[in-house]
GROMACS .gro file of C-alpha atoms in nm:
model
  353
    1MET     CA    1  -1.526  -1.825   0.438
    2GLY     CA    2  -1.335  -1.658   0.703
    3ARG     CA    3  -1.616  -1.445   0.834
    4ASN     CA    4  -1.482  -1.439   1.196
    5LYS     CA    5  -1.291  -1.117   1.173
    6LYS     CA    6  -1.150  -0.927   1.483
    7MET     CA    7  -0.998  -0.580   1.476
    8PHE     CA    8  -0.668  -0.460   1.622
    9PHE     CA    9  -0.557  -0.086   1.656
   10ARG     CA   10  -0.198   0.020   1.644
   11SER     CA   11  -0.135   0.331   1.813
   12ARG     CA   12   0.133   0.550   1.635
   13GLN     CA   13   0.440   0.681   1.834
   14ASP     CA   14   0.569   0.976   1.694
   15LYS     CA   15   0.922   1.017   1.840
   16ALA     CA   16   1.141   1.317   1.800
   17ARG     CA   17   1.394   1.265   1.519
   18LEU     CA   18   1.707   1.465   1.534
   19SER     CA   19   1.992   1.461   1.274
   20PRO     CA   20   2.300   1.433   1.490
   21SER     CA   21   2.390   1.064   1.583
   22LEU     CA   22   2.318   0.933   1.936
   23ASN     CA   23   2.690   0.917   2.020
   24VAL     CA   24   2.739   1.278   1.952
   25ARG     CA   25   2.453   1.374   2.172
   26ARG     CA   26   2.577   1.152   2.442
   27ILE     CA   27   2.922   1.326   2.425
   28GLY     CA   28   2.717   1.651   2.443
   29VAL     CA   29   2.532   1.568   2.755
   30ILE     CA   30   2.835   1.432   2.936
   31LEU     CA   31   3.035   1.734   2.851
   32LEU     CA   32   2.750   1.955   2.982
   33ALA     CA   33   2.745   1.749   3.312
   34LEU     CA   34   3.129   1.788   3.337
   35LEU     CA   35   3.094   2.161   3.288
   36LEU     CA   36   2.821   2.178   3.559
   37MET     CA   37   3.039   1.964   3.795
   38PHE     CA   38   3.365   2.148   3.769
   39GLY     CA   39   3.239   2.499   3.681
   40MET     CA   40   2.966   2.544   3.954
   41PRO     CA   41   3.121   2.573   4.300
   42GLY     CA   42   2.922   2.481   4.609
   43CYS     CA   43   2.745   2.193   4.434
   44GLY     CA   44   2.726   1.825   4.548
   45GLY     CA   45   2.995   1.573   4.511
   46LEU     CA   46   3.124   1.378   4.224
   47GLU     CA   47   2.863   1.093   4.289
   48GLU     CA   48   2.583   1.343   4.256
   49TYR     CA   49   2.715   1.435   3.915
   50LYS     CA   50   2.763   1.083   3.797
   51ASP     CA   51   2.395   1.024   3.867
   52LEU     CA   52   2.335   1.338   3.659
   53VAL     CA   53   2.515   1.193   3.366
   54ALA     CA   54   2.321   0.879   3.393
   55ASP     CA   55   2.008   1.056   3.411
   56LEU     CA   56   2.107   1.268   3.095
   57GLU     CA   57   2.221   0.946   2.904
   58ARG     CA   58   1.863   0.791   2.970
   59LEU     CA   59   1.722   1.112   2.839
   60ALA     CA   60   1.909   1.076   2.534
   61ASP     CA   61   1.792   0.733   2.489
   62GLU     CA   62   1.415   0.821   2.523
   63ILE     CA   63   1.493   1.091   2.235
   64GLU     CA   64   1.620   0.829   2.006
   65PRO     CA   65   1.648   0.473   2.096
   66GLU     CA   66   1.979   0.259   2.038
   67GLY     CA   67   1.990   0.091   1.700
   68ASP     CA   68   1.862   0.372   1.486
   69ASN     CA   69   2.042   0.384   1.153
   70GLY     CA   70   2.043   0.766   1.091
   71ASN     CA   71   1.868   0.726   0.751
   72HIS     CA   72   1.613   0.972   0.827
   73GLY     CA   73   1.546   1.097   0.487
   74GLN     CA   74   1.441   0.770   0.359
   75GLU     CA   75   1.232   0.707   0.672
   76ASN     CA   76   1.045   1.033   0.638
   77GLN     CA   77   0.984   0.979   0.269
   78ALA     CA   78   0.814   0.636   0.342
   79GLY     CA   79   0.636   0.785   0.637
   80ASN     CA   80   0.437   1.002   0.385
   81LEU     CA   81   0.266   0.681   0.284
   82GLY     CA   82   0.228   0.558   0.655
   83GLN     CA   83   0.456   0.360   0.901
   84GLY     CA   84   0.710   0.243   0.660
   85ARG     CA   85   0.931   0.084   0.923
   86GLU     CA   86   1.111  -0.242   0.811
   87SER     CA   87   0.951  -0.553   0.913
   88ALA     CA   88   0.944  -0.923   0.820
   89CYS     CA   89   0.622  -1.088   0.724
   90PRO     CA   90   0.572  -1.405   0.892
   91GLU     CA   91   0.549  -1.719   0.678
   92GLY     CA   92   0.210  -1.803   0.813
   93THR     CA   93   0.044  -1.457   0.718
   94LEU     CA   94  -0.061  -1.237   0.414
   95GLU     CA   95  -0.015  -0.861   0.445
   96VAL     CA   96  -0.186  -0.624   0.190
   97HIS     CA   97  -0.074  -0.277   0.212
   98PHE     CA   98  -0.302  -0.027   0.038
   99LEU     CA   99  -0.050   0.274   0.013
  100ASP     CA  100  -0.172   0.626   0.045
  101VAL     CA  101  -0.046   0.771  -0.284
  102GLY     CA  102  -0.327   1.042  -0.328
  103GLN     CA  103  -0.533   1.011  -0.635
  104GLY     CA  104  -0.394   0.683  -0.747
  105ASP     CA  105  -0.332   0.341  -0.672
  106ALA     CA  106  -0.060   0.128  -0.533
  107THR     CA  107  -0.089  -0.194  -0.324
  108LEU     CA  108   0.192  -0.389  -0.193
  109VAL     CA  109   0.111  -0.768  -0.102
  110ARG     CA  110   0.350  -0.986   0.103
  111GLN     CA  111   0.350  -1.336   0.183
  112GLY     CA  112   0.650  -1.455   0.391
  113GLU     CA  113   0.940  -1.352   0.182
  114HIS     CA  114   0.751  -1.317  -0.148
  115ALA     CA  115   0.608  -0.982  -0.254
  116MET     CA  116   0.395  -0.836  -0.541
  117LEU     CA  117   0.322  -0.458  -0.618
  118ILE     CA  118  -0.012  -0.373  -0.777
  119ASP     CA  119   0.028  -0.034  -0.962
  120GLY     CA  120   0.264   0.248  -0.830
  121GLY     CA  121   0.075   0.573  -0.799
  122ASP     CA  122   0.135   0.879  -1.040
  123ASN     CA  123   0.467   1.010  -1.166
  124SER     CA  124   0.525   1.193  -0.844
  125LYS     CA  125   0.489   0.907  -0.617
  126GLY     CA  126   0.741   0.666  -0.752
  127THR     CA  127   1.037   0.756  -0.513
  128ALA     CA  128   0.789   0.750  -0.220
  129VAL     CA  129   0.668   0.414  -0.315
  130GLN     CA  130   1.026   0.299  -0.351
  131SER     CA  131   1.109   0.429  -0.006
  132TYR     CA  132   0.805   0.248   0.140
  133LEU     CA  133   0.931  -0.075  -0.010
  134GLN     CA  134   1.265  -0.019   0.089
  135ALA     CA  135   1.146   0.042   0.456
  136GLN     CA  136   0.962  -0.280   0.460
  137GLY     CA  137   1.280  -0.466   0.375
  138ILE     CA  138   1.179  -0.546   0.020
  139GLU     CA  139   1.457  -0.632  -0.215
  140TYR     CA  140   1.288  -0.824  -0.480
  141LEU     CA  141   0.932  -0.838  -0.629
  142ASP     CA  142   0.783  -1.155  -0.769
  143TYR     CA  143   0.535  -0.972  -0.955
  144VAL     CA  144   0.450  -0.630  -1.062
  145ILE     CA  145   0.135  -0.567  -1.203
  146GLY     CA  146   0.031  -0.239  -1.411
  147THR     CA  147  -0.343  -0.274  -1.416
  148HIS     CA  148  -0.379  -0.038  -1.701
  149PRO     CA  149  -0.195   0.253  -1.884
  150ASP     CA  150  -0.334   0.559  -1.680
  151ALA     CA  151  -0.074   0.784  -1.525
  152ASP     CA  152  -0.223   0.759  -1.171
  153HIS     CA  153  -0.146   0.365  -1.184
  154VAL     CA  154   0.157   0.315  -1.377
  155GLY     CA  155   0.327   0.665  -1.331
  156GLY     CA  156   0.543   0.545  -1.033
  157LEU     CA  157   0.621   0.194  -1.203
  158ASP     CA  158   0.916   0.289  -1.392
  159VAL     CA  159   1.117   0.410  -1.080
  160VAL     CA  160   1.017   0.071  -0.881
  161LEU     CA  161   1.127  -0.125  -1.188
  162TYR     CA  162   1.432   0.049  -1.225
  163LYS     CA  163   1.543   0.009  -0.864
  164PHE     CA  164   1.422  -0.329  -0.765
  165SER     CA  165   1.470  -0.671  -0.894
  166TRP     CA  166   1.165  -0.850  -1.013
  167GLY     CA  167   1.024  -1.156  -1.172
  168GLN     CA  168   0.749  -1.081  -1.379
  169VAL     CA  169   0.566  -0.761  -1.492
  170ILE     CA  170   0.192  -0.812  -1.592
  171LEU     CA  171   0.056  -0.551  -1.814
  172PRO     CA  172  -0.273  -0.548  -2.042
  173ASP     CA  173  -0.238  -0.555  -2.405
  174ALA     CA  174  -0.350  -0.218  -2.451
  175GLU     CA  175  -0.041   0.031  -2.492
  176LYS     CA  176  -0.130   0.408  -2.447
  177ASP     CA  177   0.103   0.664  -2.645
  178THR     CA  178   0.189   0.870  -2.330
  179LYS     CA  179   0.537   0.954  -2.206
  180THR     CA  180   0.432   0.796  -1.873
  181TYR     CA  181   0.354   0.469  -2.010
  182GLN     CA  182   0.645   0.479  -2.256
  183ASP     CA  183   0.882   0.533  -1.964
  184VAL     CA  184   0.747   0.182  -1.799
  185LEU     CA  185   0.789   0.008  -2.131
  186LYS     CA  186   1.160   0.156  -2.197
  187VAL     CA  187   1.281   0.041  -1.815
  188ILE     CA  188   1.128  -0.332  -1.905
  189LYS     CA  189   1.337  -0.311  -2.240
  190ASP     CA  190   1.635  -0.177  -2.086
  191LYS     CA  191   1.633  -0.479  -1.865
  192ASN     CA  192   1.594  -0.714  -2.134
  193GLN     CA  193   1.271  -0.851  -1.980
  194LYS     CA  194   0.942  -0.950  -2.158
  195ILE     CA  195   0.599  -0.857  -2.050
  196THR     CA  196   0.339  -1.120  -1.939
  197ARG     CA  197  -0.014  -1.034  -2.069
  198PRO     CA  198  -0.304  -1.143  -1.856
  199ALA     CA  199  -0.518  -1.423  -1.949
  200VAL     CA  200  -0.851  -1.510  -1.741
  201GLY     CA  201  -0.820  -1.824  -1.546
  202ASP     CA  202  -0.426  -1.826  -1.528
  203THR     CA  203  -0.303  -1.859  -1.168
  204TYR     CA  204   0.030  -1.775  -1.011
  205ALA     CA  205   0.182  -1.869  -0.679
  206LEU     CA  206   0.293  -1.593  -0.425
  207GLY     CA  207   0.460  -1.814  -0.164
  208THR     CA  208   0.165  -2.001  -0.003
  209ALA     CA  209  -0.081  -1.744  -0.161
  210GLU     CA  210  -0.191  -1.747  -0.515
  211PHE     CA  211  -0.376  -1.522  -0.722
  212THR     CA  212  -0.604  -1.558  -1.043
  213VAL     CA  213  -0.665  -1.347  -1.333
  214ILE     CA  214  -1.016  -1.241  -1.367
  215ALA     CA  215  -0.995  -0.948  -1.615
  216PRO     CA  216  -0.994  -0.807  -1.865
  217VAL     CA  217  -1.239  -1.060  -2.025
  218GLU     CA  218  -1.246  -0.906  -2.372
  219GLU     CA  219  -0.960  -0.817  -2.600
  220ASP     CA  220  -1.080  -0.484  -2.732
  221TYR     CA  221  -1.259  -0.222  -2.520
  222GLY     CA  222  -1.173   0.053  -2.789
  223ASP     CA  223  -1.073   0.368  -2.613
  224SER     CA  224  -1.193   0.280  -2.269
  225TRP     CA  225  -0.854   0.241  -2.119
  226ASN     CA  226  -1.020   0.156  -1.766
  227ASP     CA  227  -1.198  -0.151  -1.889
  228TYR     CA  228  -0.857  -0.321  -1.980
  229SER     CA  229  -0.752  -0.328  -1.628
  230VAL     CA  230  -0.592  -0.636  -1.498
  231GLY     CA  231  -0.819  -0.782  -1.246
  232ILE     CA  232  -0.710  -1.063  -1.000
  233LEU     CA  233  -0.857  -1.280  -0.703
  234LEU     CA  234  -0.610  -1.329  -0.447
  235ASN     CA  235  -0.641  -1.622  -0.216
  236PHE     CA  236  -0.475  -1.714   0.109
  237GLY     CA  237  -0.625  -1.984   0.324
  238GLU     CA  238  -0.994  -1.914   0.361
  239ASN     CA  239  -0.948  -1.535   0.281
  240ARG     CA  240  -0.976  -1.395  -0.062
  241PHE     CA  241  -0.924  -1.033  -0.193
  242VAL     CA  242  -1.047  -0.881  -0.521
  243PHE     CA  243  -0.864  -0.618  -0.720
  244THR     CA  244  -1.004  -0.486  -1.044
  245GLY     CA  245  -0.799  -0.160  -1.112
  246ASP     CA  246  -1.028   0.112  -1.263
  247ALA     CA  247  -1.263  -0.163  -1.433
  248GLU     CA  248  -1.587   0.000  -1.515
  249GLU     CA  249  -1.953  -0.124  -1.566
  250GLU     CA  250  -1.895  -0.310  -1.895
  251ALA     CA  251  -1.578  -0.486  -1.763
  252GLU     CA  252  -1.772  -0.584  -1.439
  253GLN     CA  253  -2.049  -0.714  -1.654
  254ASP     CA  254  -1.821  -0.920  -1.857
  255MET     CA  255  -1.665  -1.076  -1.555
  256LEU     CA  256  -2.000  -1.160  -1.418
  257GLU     CA  257  -2.109  -1.309  -1.750
  258GLU     CA  258  -1.800  -1.517  -1.744
  259GLY     CA  259  -1.932  -1.718  -1.451
  260LEU     CA  260  -1.646  -1.654  -1.219
  261ASP     CA  261  -1.651  -1.702  -0.848
  262LEU     CA  262  -1.582  -1.345  -0.747
  263SER     CA  263  -1.684  -1.382  -0.370
  264ALA     CA  264  -1.445  -1.239  -0.129
  265ASP     CA  265  -1.375  -1.084   0.187
  266VAL     CA  266  -1.220  -0.772   0.090
  267LEU     CA  267  -1.290  -0.567  -0.230
  268LYS     CA  268  -1.041  -0.307  -0.349
  269ALA     CA  269  -1.306  -0.049  -0.492
  270ALA     CA  270  -1.287  -0.023  -0.850
  271HIS     CA  271  -1.180   0.340  -1.009
  272HIS     CA  272  -1.129   0.498  -0.666
  273GLY     CA  273  -1.499   0.462  -0.557
  274SER     CA  274  -1.642   0.597  -0.900
  275ASP     CA  275  -1.998   0.531  -0.959
  276THR     CA  276  -1.894   0.443  -1.332
  277ALA     CA  277  -1.789   0.126  -1.149
  278ASN     CA  278  -1.862  -0.078  -0.820
  279THR     CA  279  -2.219  -0.168  -0.980
  280VAL     CA  280  -2.462  -0.317  -0.742
  281PRO     CA  281  -2.457  -0.668  -0.935
  282PHE     CA  282  -2.089  -0.671  -0.914
  283LEU     CA  283  -2.077  -0.573  -0.540
  284GLU     CA  284  -2.352  -0.843  -0.469
  285ALA     CA  285  -2.128  -1.108  -0.675
  286VAL     CA  286  -1.816  -1.018  -0.461
  287SER     CA  287  -2.025  -0.973  -0.137
  288PRO     CA  288  -1.723  -0.847   0.066
  289GLU     CA  289  -1.716  -0.773   0.427
  290PHE     CA  290  -1.467  -0.490   0.387
  291ALA     CA  291  -1.405  -0.248   0.087
  292VAL     CA  292  -1.104  -0.023   0.050
  293ILE     CA  293  -1.110   0.303  -0.142
  294SER     CA  294  -0.781   0.444  -0.280
  295CYS     CA  295  -0.825   0.822  -0.344
  296GLY     CA  296  -0.684   1.148  -0.270
  297GLU     CA  297  -0.833   1.396  -0.023
  298ASP     CA  298  -1.063   1.653  -0.172
  299ASN     CA  299  -0.974   1.532  -0.521
  300ARG     CA  300  -1.121   1.713  -0.830
  301TYR     CA  301  -1.312   1.406  -0.967
  302GLY     CA  302  -1.545   1.365  -0.666
  303HIS     CA  303  -1.422   1.021  -0.534
  304PRO     CA  304  -1.566   0.818  -0.382
  305ARG     CA  305  -1.913   0.901  -0.517
  306ALA     CA  306  -2.226   0.920  -0.277
  307GLU     CA  307  -2.395   0.659  -0.492
  308VAL     CA  308  -2.126   0.402  -0.421
  309LEU     CA  309  -2.102   0.483  -0.047
  310ASN     CA  310  -2.481   0.452  -0.014
  311HIS     CA  311  -2.463   0.100  -0.181
  312LEU     CA  312  -2.160  -0.004   0.044
  313ARG     CA  313  -2.345   0.120   0.329
  314SER     CA  314  -2.669  -0.036   0.286
  315MET     CA  315  -2.477  -0.367   0.227
  316GLY     CA  316  -2.314  -0.350   0.559
  317ILE     CA  317  -1.982  -0.333   0.384
  318LYS     CA  318  -1.708  -0.176   0.627
  319VAL     CA  319  -1.505   0.083   0.441
  320TYR     CA  320  -1.158   0.193   0.475
  321ARG     CA  321  -1.022   0.503   0.295
  322THR     CA  322  -0.687   0.608   0.202
  323ASP     CA  323  -0.791   0.987   0.179
  324GLU     CA  324  -0.907   0.972   0.543
  325GLN     CA  325  -0.672   0.708   0.707
  326GLY     CA  326  -0.359   0.707   0.511
  327THR     CA  327  -0.202   0.360   0.421
  328VAL     CA  328  -0.439   0.078   0.528
  329VAL     CA  329  -0.268  -0.270   0.606
  330ALA     CA  330  -0.477  -0.579   0.644
  331VAL     CA  331  -0.306  -0.912   0.776
  332SER     CA  332  -0.461  -1.248   0.723
  333ASP     CA  333  -0.356  -1.563   0.896
  334GLY     CA  334  -0.553  -1.766   0.644
  335LYS     CA  335  -0.879  -1.744   0.845
  336THR     CA  336  -0.895  -1.397   1.005
  337ILE     CA  337  -0.827  -1.053   0.872
  338THR     CA  338  -0.711  -0.769   1.100
  339TRP     CA  339  -0.652  -0.413   1.020
  340ASN     CA  340  -0.407  -0.141   1.135
  341CYS     CA  341  -0.696   0.115   1.180
  342SER     CA  342  -1.085   0.117   1.246
  343PRO     CA  343  -1.329   0.144   0.962
  344SER     CA  344  -1.416   0.486   0.833
  345GLU     CA  345  -1.750   0.602   0.967
  346SER     CA  346  -1.766   0.951   0.794
  347TRP     CA  347  -1.939   0.819   0.472
  348LYS     CA  348  -1.828   1.146   0.337
  349ALA     CA  349  -1.863   1.164  -0.039
  350GLY     CA  350  -1.643   1.345  -0.278
  351GLU     CA  351  -1.728   1.682  -0.452
  352PRO     CA  352  -1.632   1.715  -0.819
  353LYS     CA  353  -1.444   2.041  -0.884
   0.00000   0.00000   0.00000
C-alpha cells in the first residue's frame, strides 16, 4: 500500500522584502550613479559609470526579483502559516497542507484544480487561513468540513466561507450554542446554502481523489462534542490518509466496531495528540507510517501527551508536528508520499498548565 516512501527537503530562502517597488529602487540607484559620475571629479570615464549602473541594477534584482506583485501584507500573513507562495497543484498529485494555526486544526487538501478545507483554526486564525489559501491560488473550495463545533476547529471557518466560493459544507448534526458556531451557521444561511450531514460510508470525489466518511458512527454522544467529529478516509491511488478531528476513545471504538478498513499511510492524530484519543487499538487498525500532530507551542493542555508519543514511537511511526515544524505539507503521486520537512526527532511531550 505505497510503503515505498522517500523524503525531500526544501530549503527556505528568506529574502529581504522592501516596501517600495523595484522600479523606484532602480531609479534611486541610477540617480545615485549619475550623482557619482558628475559630482566626483577625478573619477573614471563614462563607461566605468555605465558598469557601475549595471552592477547596481543587478544588486536591485537580488534584493527583490522581477515579477513581485508588491502585495507584501498578504504574503506575510500567509507566511505565518508557512510558505504560502502561489502554486499550482499538478493533476497527477495530491497535496495535504497541515496548517500551523497554533492550538487548533486546519488542513488544506488539493488535487489538481480541486480543493477541500478541513477545519479553520480558532477565531483569530480566520484571516491567516484566508491569506494562505489565496497565496496558494485557491478561488473555489469543493468542500469545507467543520469536524465539530469547538472553536479551535470552526472559529476561522466563517471568514473562509464568506470570502470564498464553495460547493458543499459538511458539519455534524450537533449544533453548539456559542457565538463562534452560530457565526458559521449565519454565513451559510446568508449565502442561501444547505448543510450536508455526514453519513458513514458516503463517498465524495475530489478530482481523481476521493474521501469516505468514517465518523461519527452514532447519532448521539451526549455532551461529548469531540465524539461527534466528522472523520474521513482520503484515498489517492495507493495512498490513504485518515482524519478524525477530535474523536476520542468512544468514537474510535465505534469506528472499529463498524468493521471499517481504517488502514492508511498517514494519520492526522486526533485531538492534537491527546491521550483521551489515539488509543492503541485504533493506532493498530490504522497502522500508519506517518502521523501529524497539530497543536500550539507550549499549549496549556499539554498536547501532545507523553503516552501517545510513546505509543507512536514504539510502533515505529514517524511524527510531524506543527508546534515544532510549522506548516507541514505532504505530497502524494499515488504511490509515494514526500514531505516538506524531516520528521520530528524531539519526542517532547506537552506540559499541562
